[in-house]
């Protein structure tokens, strides 16, 4: 098994290597799924099963089409993507002003080619693009459509007869609503060398995103309630280096809270109490909380974001070989197997955190009661450290904020709801 | 240190305010400023007169009292300390706080736009990012945090004085090793050849970004990401047109942040509050309640009411993201 290519100076790998995790974008966002490029890995496109071997060594961002022998990288001459296919329609725009759909009748008679004709073409070796051209030529209504409508028709046929697969590098922004996640990372001042305390009940999304932004420095201490660690499986999708992965540790919250309680408290606390400085663990301005309102936002999400965003929230790791690759055991000698995330932190590290505090805390426990959770977490923070709490409901956050305001344990509290809308820009 | 360049720089509970440190003086949620701490220095504001010497040796996050002034309004002044003095909090600076306190030489980007840009550009430590224009350095500071300690932000502005002011700010904030500032007309000349195929990401905030798009195509590594910020949709349209030839996955977004305010739940006729005032503004209760202590059961049962703030930041601009196409001719 080849090791991953040496990282570029910036540490972002630009090409896929054997055994790495990739995100395949099939037909321009219609289907997104994760795959691991093991030797036997395949993907099903339409009714064909194609090997993923041609993807190894290719740059991320490469588009593939389904050729007679499997996946083949597209050359610039191949069928264009949605972005530049609009150029063809430029001439037609003058005529568009007189075109509309008043004469279109949906009675299934517009297409003159039958499915048998198409099968014959396939057997004769016609490429997908040739079939699409033939369909267009044999459509009695195509010429009467507006430019946009013709475009839509062409894309629809292309997706069926000439599907495309885009090789993408997995990145954190694909999961949670990107604006929510990005705000949490900013507001918690995530950067190199931070020791970040995280309560991650979203599958490891937060822990992974924080680890990415730490770039192999600092620590992500993922803490959990009860005795069973919450799953952080998503992290395995990120192609994080072993350095980065080793910095993700897990420990029950009860252990964190009780650590060193019998030891001498650092002198600073005594000093602060003497001098009337009452609440040293003040939080920072406008960094407190991010709210993601499930009720109103879900509707917005469905209508404005690509439908696949809903799918990707539970990424499917499709690996078609015998190994239980999900565990990274069994022959997949990639680096992920050597350094699994989620080890327990060393006692030295815990002592350090007890004495120095965490740089910030992020809480993503969308179904959980947070007020008491926050009360347990705040004492673990450094003085003047920021914290960011995500919840899908407004009321628990409002209650928590009110309690914090009253107790004056934190300042600069802000309760916000991010709102993201995508625009369709015609060019 | 706003952005630690070394593990020893980072903020911890052991750290003390020292001479030469920059602190963010937090007066109220909407009133903050940065102050460079120096022996013998004095800060005067509506809450009183504050001597820097009182700050030196304290932890960040401390609440400090001043003398005289203010009549204790908003400052509390209760429970000892210096009689009649108001108080402020001293916070450690971060890029978010910097965005709120920096001097606006130009219109700036705020946290919602900034955080989406940093995340969508997929910036991680070690990345190289180009920016034009620099403006007041609001986004630049957050870009620096994202790529620290070994990455670089190369920022360009065509206005010599503003570039100089930005350079000074970055120097004062300890960011000079991460950020280079250059005076250059990116719309007219494009980015310098020195950065060809070297940038992981490029950010544009220009009045005519379409003029710079071809140059961006040369600067980005393959699959690198471009973001262009424009207030008007017509600018977005022209920029998208220019992107079509070399870029893919072109998407335009707007992000807004809606803030909420909370107050105690007792409406008229409720018994939980001592003062049930009609149309009361959010009031901070004077009583200190340690979290987890349920001394006052009435408080535990009282509900909290929340509503959107009446004033909110509105439209700032559209953010268009795109990826550089992978081409075989690129080497």
XYZ file of C-alpha atoms in Angstrom:
758
model
C 0.000 0.000 0.000
C 1.496 3.283 -1.053
C 1.935 5.914 1.612
C 0.193 9.209 0.972
C 2.164 11.625 -1.162
C 4.401 13.999 0.784
C 2.273 16.938 1.796
C 2.728 20.122 -0.153
C 4.279 22.960 1.824
C 0.837 24.061 2.905
C -0.150 20.607 4.037
C -3.221 20.245 1.831
C -2.921 17.179 -0.380
C -3.869 18.064 -3.956
C -4.053 14.547 -5.394
C -5.839 11.367 -4.389
C -3.708 8.474 -3.174
C -4.469 4.821 -2.671
C -6.409 4.277 0.520
C -7.447 7.872 0.973
C -10.948 9.058 1.654
C -12.658 10.871 -1.183
C -15.997 12.517 -1.718
C -17.596 11.669 -5.051
C -20.000 14.186 -6.495
C -22.132 12.274 -9.000
C -23.993 14.316 -11.580
C -23.331 17.755 -10.216
C -24.660 17.359 -6.739
C -27.355 14.764 -7.320
C -25.536 12.251 -5.192
C -22.680 12.761 -2.773
C -21.019 9.882 -1.033
C -17.741 9.033 0.609
C -15.489 6.322 -0.654
C -12.151 4.929 0.332
C -9.840 4.281 -2.619
C -8.944 0.711 -1.770
C -7.850 -1.509 -4.696
C -11.226 -3.210 -4.919
C -13.403 -0.147 -4.418
C -16.176 0.466 -6.915
C -19.019 2.874 -7.484
C -22.384 2.221 -9.062
C -23.399 4.783 -11.653
C -26.751 4.220 -13.228
C -26.684 0.507 -13.871
C -22.930 0.185 -14.263
C -20.415 -0.649 -11.594
C -17.098 1.094 -12.154
C -13.779 0.565 -10.439
C -12.347 3.549 -8.598
C -8.762 2.705 -9.546
C -8.554 5.413 -12.231
C -8.993 7.999 -9.504
C -5.721 7.190 -7.753
C -3.074 9.789 -8.451
C -5.538 12.216 -9.996
C -5.852 15.780 -8.772
C -8.856 16.641 -6.625
C -11.339 18.502 -8.778
C -10.937 16.142 -11.741
C -14.123 15.274 -13.570
C -14.636 11.727 -14.861
C -17.046 10.305 -17.381
C -18.142 6.728 -17.838
C -16.271 5.301 -20.808
C -16.558 1.835 -22.283
C -13.916 0.492 -19.880
C -14.859 2.452 -16.822
C -14.138 5.874 -15.425
C -12.081 8.115 -17.637
C -10.968 11.657 -16.863
C -12.787 14.204 -18.994
C -10.754 16.241 -21.393
C -11.701 19.816 -22.069
C -13.502 18.705 -25.197
C -15.970 16.566 -23.287
C -19.457 17.621 -22.416
C -19.314 20.874 -20.465
C -20.610 21.309 -16.941
C -23.566 23.435 -16.072
C -21.444 26.522 -15.548
C -20.245 26.975 -19.095
C -23.014 25.263 -20.988
C -24.933 28.492 -20.818
C -22.526 29.991 -23.330
C -24.205 27.996 -26.108
C -27.441 29.713 -25.481
C -26.158 33.236 -25.936
C -27.414 33.496 -29.498
C -30.852 32.329 -28.613
C -31.474 35.035 -26.094
C -32.832 37.477 -28.617
C -35.460 34.972 -29.684
C -36.331 34.108 -26.104
C -38.488 37.137 -25.666
C -41.132 35.570 -27.873
C -40.845 32.062 -26.480
C -42.818 30.489 -23.709
C -44.434 27.168 -22.909
C -47.976 27.841 -24.069
C -47.877 25.252 -26.829
C -46.238 22.468 -24.854
C -48.519 19.572 -24.107
C -47.332 16.801 -21.849
C -48.637 13.812 -23.804
C -45.410 11.913 -24.293
C -45.327 12.338 -28.062
C -42.520 14.879 -28.350
C -39.621 12.392 -28.515
C -39.378 10.344 -31.663
C -36.666 7.965 -30.539
C -37.899 4.930 -28.703
C -36.065 3.190 -25.889
C -35.243 0.374 -28.313
C -33.601 2.882 -30.623
C -31.492 4.069 -27.746
C -30.499 0.554 -26.753
C -29.418 -0.061 -30.333
C -27.296 3.053 -30.282
C -25.653 1.910 -27.062
C -24.893 -1.473 -28.493
C -23.366 0.172 -31.541
C -20.962 1.971 -29.236
C -22.474 5.440 -29.218
C -21.141 7.604 -26.420
C -23.474 9.137 -23.908
C -23.044 12.565 -25.457
C -23.946 11.236 -28.886
C -27.134 9.782 -27.477
C -28.022 13.115 -25.937
C -27.478 14.871 -29.252
C -29.697 12.337 -30.948
C -32.439 12.847 -28.401
C -32.298 16.577 -28.921
C -32.401 16.200 -32.681
C -35.422 13.920 -32.442
C -37.415 16.109 -30.102
C -40.206 17.982 -31.846
C -40.543 20.540 -29.091
C -36.898 21.292 -28.373
C -36.613 24.090 -30.906
C -39.551 25.934 -29.415
C -38.111 26.108 -25.914
C -36.383 29.058 -24.317
C -32.632 28.930 -23.899
C -32.951 28.099 -20.215
C -35.411 25.376 -20.918
C -33.211 23.840 -23.599
C -30.378 23.891 -21.153
C -32.389 22.128 -18.488
C -33.451 19.472 -21.001
C -29.911 18.874 -22.159
C -28.565 18.594 -18.607
C -31.289 16.174 -17.642
C -30.491 13.893 -20.557
C -26.787 14.167 -19.897
C -27.225 13.073 -16.317
C -28.981 9.954 -17.442
C -26.943 8.985 -20.502
C -23.601 10.675 -19.879
C -23.177 10.806 -16.115
C -20.181 12.576 -14.631
C -18.278 11.901 -11.449
C -16.332 14.658 -9.756
C -13.468 13.709 -7.459
C -13.534 15.921 -4.384
C -11.341 16.198 -1.368
C -13.472 15.653 1.731
C -13.682 18.796 3.745
C -15.602 19.698 6.814
C -17.880 22.169 5.146
C -19.855 19.378 3.567
C -21.743 18.341 6.691
C -23.349 20.680 9.108
C -24.897 23.733 7.637
C -21.736 25.507 6.679
C -22.634 28.871 8.154
C -23.415 27.408 11.566
C -20.200 25.425 11.729
C -18.105 28.322 10.465
C -19.543 30.667 13.083
C -18.794 28.235 15.883
C -15.186 27.988 14.744
C -14.742 31.752 14.516
C -16.537 32.632 17.686
C -14.539 30.122 19.669
C -11.328 31.663 18.345
C -10.075 28.365 16.960
C -6.497 28.654 15.748
C -3.130 26.966 16.034
C -1.958 26.000 19.521
C -5.432 26.197 21.071
C -6.540 23.566 23.563
C -10.183 23.291 22.682
C -12.782 21.569 24.815
C -15.582 20.163 22.732
C -18.886 18.512 23.529
C -19.610 16.897 20.185
C -22.877 15.057 19.790
C -22.959 15.442 16.035
C -20.869 12.469 15.100
C -17.450 14.061 15.342
C -18.187 16.927 12.978
C -17.068 19.580 15.417
C -14.065 17.666 16.703
C -12.889 17.080 13.146
C -13.455 20.644 12.020
C -11.592 22.005 15.028
C -8.737 19.559 14.501
C -8.446 20.678 10.884
C -8.105 24.281 11.977
C -5.506 23.383 14.590
C -3.334 21.845 11.895
C -1.563 19.351 14.133
C -1.010 21.725 17.044
C -2.933 22.115 20.281
C -5.572 19.610 21.335
C -9.210 18.790 20.786
C -10.519 17.379 24.024
C -13.843 15.797 23.175
C -15.750 15.256 26.369
C -18.953 13.339 26.867
C -21.643 12.817 29.444
C -22.119 9.439 30.997
C -19.638 6.647 30.532
C -19.926 5.844 26.853
C -18.038 8.112 24.469
C -20.145 9.720 21.795
C -19.288 8.650 18.301
C -16.735 10.707 16.411
C -16.634 8.507 13.336
C -16.905 11.333 10.850
C -13.313 12.238 11.595
C -12.120 9.291 9.563
C -13.466 10.925 6.439
C -11.203 13.912 6.657
C -7.830 12.481 5.582
C -6.327 14.154 8.608
C -2.634 13.558 9.116
C -1.629 11.278 11.965
C -0.269 14.308 13.804
C -3.642 15.953 13.702
C -5.553 12.812 14.577
C -3.390 12.093 17.602
C -4.464 15.431 19.007
C -8.085 14.441 19.267
C -8.651 12.927 22.683
C -11.743 11.787 24.508
C -12.577 11.762 28.184
C -15.806 11.632 30.202
C -16.891 14.960 31.586
C -17.090 13.528 35.076
C -13.353 12.794 34.965
C -12.556 16.286 33.737
C -14.592 17.952 36.422
C -13.160 15.917 39.228
C -9.562 16.096 38.122
C -7.278 17.615 40.657
C -10.069 18.895 42.839
C -8.074 17.916 45.849
C -4.904 19.530 44.572
C -3.999 23.047 45.483
C -5.818 25.479 43.322
C -3.542 27.774 41.401
C -2.605 30.833 43.358
C -4.312 33.090 40.932
C -7.745 32.157 42.178
C -6.856 33.125 45.699
C -5.354 36.320 44.504
C -8.384 37.184 42.510
C -10.760 36.596 45.372
C -8.788 38.890 47.636
C -8.771 41.722 45.221
C -12.440 41.767 44.544
C -12.081 40.464 41.083
C -15.089 38.280 41.225
C -15.540 36.417 37.980
C -12.250 35.678 36.308
C -13.753 33.311 33.781
C -15.304 35.995 31.720
C -16.110 35.172 28.183
C -15.484 37.340 25.213
C -17.643 39.729 23.341
C -20.065 38.392 20.788
C -18.590 34.984 20.994
C -21.124 33.284 23.114
C -23.762 31.371 21.299
C -24.965 30.407 17.911
C -28.498 29.191 17.491
C -29.668 27.114 14.635
C -33.421 27.086 14.690
C -34.556 23.782 13.321
C -38.132 24.784 12.753
C -37.837 27.802 10.550
C -34.477 26.940 9.090
C -35.376 23.530 7.865
C -37.829 24.996 5.455
C -35.287 27.482 4.296
C -32.727 24.771 3.953
C -34.912 22.588 1.792
C -35.712 25.318 -0.605
C -32.426 27.091 -0.909
C -29.719 24.536 -0.489
C -29.125 21.552 -2.702
C -31.199 18.590 -1.610
C -28.051 16.588 -1.180
C -27.175 18.569 1.870
C -29.791 16.590 3.699
C -28.258 13.365 2.534
C -24.764 14.224 3.471
C -25.641 14.828 7.065
C -25.271 11.085 7.539
C -22.406 10.293 5.238
C -22.384 6.827 3.806
C -19.033 5.184 3.610
C -19.397 2.849 0.670
C -16.524 0.485 0.421
C -17.008 -2.616 -1.625
C -14.424 -4.991 -0.448
C -14.360 -7.643 2.193
C -12.634 -5.654 4.894
C -14.564 -3.844 7.501
C -12.795 -0.749 6.359
C -14.874 1.361 8.647
C -12.525 0.306 11.365
C -9.456 0.935 9.257
C -8.183 -2.490 10.141
C -7.766 -5.389 7.786
C -5.171 -4.530 5.235
C -5.884 -0.874 4.892
C -2.528 0.238 6.085
C -3.254 3.893 5.704
C -2.176 6.227 8.406
C -5.619 6.435 9.918
C -5.291 2.967 11.351
C -2.127 3.802 13.204
C -3.471 6.767 15.078
C -7.094 6.477 15.924
C -8.703 9.574 17.305
C -10.298 9.453 20.702
C -7.586 8.177 22.990
C -7.683 9.222 26.610
C -5.476 12.202 27.421
C -2.420 11.622 29.586
C -2.540 12.629 33.250
C 0.123 15.249 32.540
C -2.068 16.822 29.923
C -5.042 16.831 32.244
C -2.972 18.467 34.940
C -1.888 21.096 32.446
C -5.482 21.827 31.508
C -6.511 22.009 35.113
C -3.859 24.621 35.805
C -4.030 26.567 32.573
C -7.597 26.099 31.456
C -8.861 25.404 27.952
C -8.563 28.072 25.252
C -12.230 27.806 24.383
C -15.176 25.474 24.460
C -17.657 24.507 21.744
C -20.854 22.698 22.604
C -22.903 20.963 19.921
C -25.488 18.911 21.772
C -28.602 19.668 19.754
C -30.966 17.480 21.746
C -29.507 18.013 25.130
C -30.231 20.176 28.106
C -27.448 22.718 28.193
C -27.759 24.928 31.197
C -26.226 22.498 33.645
C -23.765 21.302 31.026
C -22.487 24.834 30.536
C -22.281 25.322 34.284
C -19.945 22.333 34.455
C -17.853 23.416 31.492
C -17.214 27.073 32.225
C -14.915 26.513 35.201
C -12.632 24.508 32.930
C -11.945 27.499 30.684
C -9.052 29.922 30.846
C -9.793 33.411 31.988
C -11.150 35.632 29.229
C -11.667 32.567 27.036
C -14.522 32.496 24.512
C -17.173 29.809 24.254
C -19.725 28.957 21.586
C -22.817 26.863 22.080
C -24.942 25.463 19.331
C -28.471 24.258 19.798
C -31.262 23.608 17.378
C -33.854 25.169 19.679
C -33.945 28.739 20.850
C -35.454 28.354 24.293
C -32.710 26.347 26.022
C -30.138 28.840 24.793
C -32.226 31.781 25.933
C -32.558 30.251 29.371
C -28.845 29.541 29.547
C -27.975 33.055 28.436
C -30.291 34.576 30.981
C -28.756 32.550 33.769
C -25.290 33.591 32.697
C -26.293 37.233 32.532
C -27.771 37.107 35.992
C -24.840 35.271 37.510
C -22.346 37.467 35.697
C -20.132 34.508 34.976
C -19.665 35.673 31.434
C -19.760 38.902 29.478
C -20.225 39.735 25.870
C -23.038 37.252 25.540
C -24.850 37.134 22.245
C -27.631 34.896 21.044
C -27.761 34.683 17.269
C -29.325 32.756 14.479
C -27.361 32.481 11.262
C -29.240 32.702 8.003
C -27.755 31.560 4.764
C -29.307 31.945 1.372
C -27.955 30.916 -1.987
C -28.633 33.054 -5.037
C -29.100 31.943 -8.611
C -27.131 34.308 -10.796
C -27.724 34.216 -14.505
C -24.781 35.072 -16.703
C -0.908 37.786 21.604
C -3.859 38.027 19.253
C -2.700 35.047 17.230
C -0.136 32.857 18.985
C 2.877 32.045 16.854
C 4.285 29.723 19.452
C 2.689 27.550 22.141
C 4.184 29.825 24.799
C 2.254 32.780 23.404
C -1.168 31.409 23.947
C -3.545 32.717 26.534
C -3.929 30.590 29.667
C -5.128 31.128 33.201
C -1.521 31.479 34.304
C -0.931 34.478 32.100
C -0.857 37.930 33.637
C -1.346 41.327 32.106
C 2.058 42.868 31.567
C 3.365 46.153 30.344
C 3.231 46.273 26.573
C 0.246 43.943 26.341
C -2.801 45.001 24.397
C -6.033 44.578 26.303
C -9.566 45.045 25.123
C -11.355 47.255 27.599
C -14.935 46.048 27.711
C -17.273 48.745 28.956
C -20.525 47.393 27.610
C -21.486 44.938 24.916
C -21.536 47.775 22.444
C -18.662 49.757 23.843
C -15.118 48.427 23.744
C -11.681 49.619 22.827
C -8.110 48.407 22.740
C -5.536 49.873 25.083
C -1.800 49.338 25.126
C -0.837 48.799 28.744
C 2.015 50.907 30.042
C 3.337 51.726 33.464
C 1.871 55.009 34.619
C -0.748 54.951 31.890
C -4.289 56.097 32.563
C -7.619 55.395 30.879
C -10.418 57.824 31.361
C -13.995 57.030 30.366
C -17.518 57.538 31.572
C -17.020 54.976 34.305
C -14.081 56.694 35.876
C -10.348 56.978 35.827
C -8.422 53.736 35.509
C -4.730 53.374 36.189
C -2.875 50.823 34.086
C -0.700 50.023 37.090
C -3.755 48.457 38.716
C -4.050 46.145 35.758
C -0.505 44.907 35.549
C -0.185 41.527 37.220
C -3.866 40.677 36.998
C -5.260 37.873 34.897
C -7.061 38.682 31.674
C -10.794 38.707 32.169
C -10.490 40.678 35.382
C -13.004 43.239 36.424
C -11.249 46.412 37.467
C -12.512 49.481 39.211
C -11.749 53.091 38.573
C -11.901 56.138 40.746
C -14.468 58.889 40.569
C -16.588 59.571 37.544
C -19.699 57.949 36.185
C -21.822 57.954 39.294
C -21.695 54.204 39.165
C -24.093 54.035 36.281
C -23.760 50.727 34.542
C -20.691 50.075 36.590
C -22.339 48.768 39.688
C -19.864 50.010 42.208
C -21.505 47.790 44.726
C -19.678 45.587 47.139
C -16.514 47.411 47.917
C -13.635 48.349 45.750
C -13.072 51.986 45.321
C -16.004 54.003 46.450
C -18.007 55.617 43.699
C -15.922 53.998 40.952
C -17.359 52.292 37.960
C -15.784 49.207 36.485
C -14.675 47.700 33.223
C -13.476 44.256 32.196
C -10.091 43.618 30.624
C -10.201 41.001 27.905
C -7.502 39.325 25.870
C -7.694 40.433 22.216
C -8.912 38.051 19.527
C -9.657 38.610 15.837
C -13.384 38.788 16.649
C -12.880 41.513 19.220
C -10.518 43.280 16.866
C -13.231 43.437 14.200
C -15.494 45.144 16.712
C -12.990 47.702 17.952
C -10.804 48.551 14.969
C -10.889 51.956 13.412
C -12.960 51.953 10.255
C -11.006 53.525 7.451
C -13.318 51.685 5.072
C -16.473 49.639 5.399
C -15.471 46.341 6.985
C -16.566 42.727 6.988
C -18.187 41.467 10.157
C -18.068 38.117 11.839
C -20.820 36.383 9.883
C -19.218 37.067 6.503
C -15.720 36.524 7.870
C -16.474 33.127 9.342
C -18.155 31.870 6.175
C -15.242 33.057 4.038
C -12.620 31.375 6.227
C -14.541 28.101 6.288
C -15.526 28.048 2.627
C -12.003 28.864 1.473
C -10.973 25.736 3.411
C -8.139 27.567 5.132
C -6.032 25.557 7.540
C -2.658 26.225 9.158
C 0.019 26.518 6.509
C -2.130 27.866 3.686
C -1.183 30.800 1.497
C -3.977 33.255 0.787
C -4.065 36.431 -1.332
C -6.423 39.294 -0.540
C -7.381 42.517 -2.253
C -8.284 45.074 -1.005
C -6.964 45.211 2.494
C -9.372 47.897 3.617
C -9.236 48.200 7.389
C -7.769 44.748 7.937
C -10.822 43.189 9.550
C -10.907 40.043 7.446
C -7.130 40.025 7.102
C -6.736 39.466 10.825
C -9.016 36.435 10.777
C -7.265 35.064 7.703
C -3.988 35.296 9.610
C -5.377 33.265 12.488
C -6.607 30.572 10.130
C -3.233 30.031 8.452
C -0.936 30.585 11.467
C 1.767 29.796 12.358
C 3.467 28.880 9.075
C 1.025 30.127 6.452
C 0.932 33.543 4.845
C -1.569 36.236 4.008
C -0.469 38.515 1.160
C -2.794 41.480 1.090
C -2.897 44.283 -1.462
C -4.517 47.707 -1.446
C -4.217 50.488 -3.992
C -4.460 53.205 -1.330
C -1.033 53.927 0.096
C -2.133 55.496 3.358
C -4.648 52.831 4.171
C -2.102 50.150 3.401
C 0.268 51.870 5.829
C -2.394 52.070 8.546
C -3.173 48.421 8.115
C 0.516 47.543 8.306
C 0.768 49.472 11.565
C -2.238 47.688 13.029
C -0.822 44.288 12.138
C 2.513 45.268 13.666
C 0.854 46.341 16.902
C -1.149 43.132 17.021
C 1.918 40.968 16.522
C 0.850 39.739 13.084
C 3.650 41.099 10.876
C 5.259 37.735 10.381
C 1.990 36.341 9.024
C 0.771 39.230 6.870
C 2.523 41.126 4.097
C 0.887 44.354 2.941
C 1.625 45.779 -0.474
C 0.382 48.761 -2.396
C -0.852 47.598 -5.763
C -3.771 48.194 -8.096
C -4.982 44.625 -8.505
C -7.760 45.582 -10.915
C -5.271 47.254 -13.208
C -2.229 45.033 -12.826
C -3.391 41.720 -11.422
C -1.498 39.921 -8.690
C 2.304 39.738 -8.857
C 3.910 36.874 -10.767
C 5.781 35.842 -7.649
C 2.606 34.171 -6.386
C 1.791 32.255 -9.539
C 0.291 28.854 -8.781
C 1.190 29.386 -5.130
C -2.092 30.435 -3.550
C -4.476 28.012 -1.884
C -7.160 30.686 -1.872
C -7.820 34.222 -3.079
C -10.268 36.762 -1.665
C -11.476 39.793 -3.611
C -13.325 42.800 -2.285
C -13.027 45.143 -5.237
C -15.441 47.457 -7.053
C -14.767 45.686 -10.383
C -13.627 42.185 -9.467
C -14.130 40.823 -13.014
C -10.993 42.688 -14.044
C -8.936 40.685 -11.552
C -10.443 37.253 -12.232
C -8.025 36.217 -15.006
C -5.104 36.986 -12.709
C -6.687 34.960 -9.920
C -6.807 32.017 -12.299
C -3.034 32.192 -12.596
C -2.381 32.571 -8.879
C -4.424 29.644 -7.590
C -3.182 26.117 -7.257
C -5.380 23.611 -9.019
C -8.687 23.116 -7.212
C -7.878 26.297 -5.258
C -10.769 28.470 -4.187
C -11.751 32.034 -5.029
C -14.134 34.227 -3.072
C -15.424 37.525 -4.348
C -17.428 39.873 -2.143
C -19.688 42.484 -3.757
C -22.480 44.613 -2.335
C -24.463 44.759 -5.605
C -25.906 41.867 -7.553
C -24.887 43.487 -10.854
C -21.266 43.267 -9.771
C -21.829 39.627 -8.847
C -23.277 38.937 -12.254
C -20.314 40.385 -14.108
C -17.864 38.604 -11.840
C -19.607 35.249 -12.392
C -19.460 35.762 -16.129
C -15.738 36.339 -15.920
C -15.327 33.187 -13.834
C -16.994 30.889 -16.320
C -13.948 30.172 -18.420
C -11.589 28.903 -15.714
C -13.729 28.222 -12.678
C -16.333 25.709 -11.707
C -18.728 25.199 -8.828
C -19.610 28.910 -8.834
C -22.014 29.659 -5.998
C -23.288 32.911 -4.535
C -24.541 33.299 -0.983
C -25.699 35.867 1.461
C -25.261 35.354 5.189
C -27.056 37.297 7.865
C -27.032 37.053 11.620
C -30.193 37.655 13.554
C -29.632 38.458 17.216
C -32.049 37.843 20.039
C -32.541 39.486 23.396
C -33.746 37.763 26.544
C -35.461 38.846 29.687
C -37.227 37.464 32.657
C -40.485 35.768 31.946
C -42.810 37.558 34.315
C -45.352 39.579 32.426
C -47.921 41.792 34.060
C -49.716 39.848 36.730
C -46.929 37.327 37.235
C -45.622 36.778 40.765
C -42.050 35.684 40.188
C -40.541 39.152 39.894
C -40.411 41.899 42.428
C -40.753 44.447 39.679
C -43.155 43.577 36.914
C -42.811 46.683 34.841
C -44.788 47.185 31.705
C -42.576 47.434 28.670
C -39.461 46.955 30.730
C -36.143 46.867 28.964
C -34.036 43.790 29.669
C -32.851 44.160 33.208
C -29.863 42.613 34.788
C -30.673 41.301 38.195
C -28.349 42.584 40.857
C -28.446 39.418 42.854
C -25.527 37.095 42.343
C -26.587 33.532 41.750
C -23.983 30.846 41.447
C -24.976 28.415 38.759
C -26.110 25.083 40.024
C -27.371 26.518 43.289
C -31.104 26.460 43.488
C -31.472 28.708 46.458
C -34.373 30.528 44.963
C -36.970 28.121 43.688
C -39.071 30.900 42.322
C -36.250 31.862 40.027
C -35.874 28.307 38.891
C -39.473 28.180 37.827
C -39.601 31.538 36.122
C -39.591 31.436 32.390
C -37.348 33.416 30.145
C -38.655 35.325 27.200
C -36.753 35.833 24.022
C -37.388 37.902 20.939
C -35.415 39.174 17.967
C -33.529 42.412 18.540
C -35.218 45.383 16.997
C -32.070 46.567 15.312
C -29.998 44.187 13.295
C -27.188 44.421 10.845
C -28.606 44.232 7.332
C -27.208 43.341 3.946
C -23.471 43.662 3.639
C -22.761 41.921 0.368
C -22.929 38.761 -1.670
C -20.228 36.149 -1.353
C -19.408 34.257 -4.536
C -17.214 31.168 -4.241
C -15.646 29.213 -7.071
C -13.000 26.519 -7.589
C -10.275 26.680 -10.178
C -10.856 24.036 -12.825
C -8.353 21.255 -13.026
C -6.793 21.289 -16.450
C -4.201 19.044 -17.961
C -2.279 21.976 -19.335
C -1.604 23.344 -15.868
C 1.794 22.410 -14.531
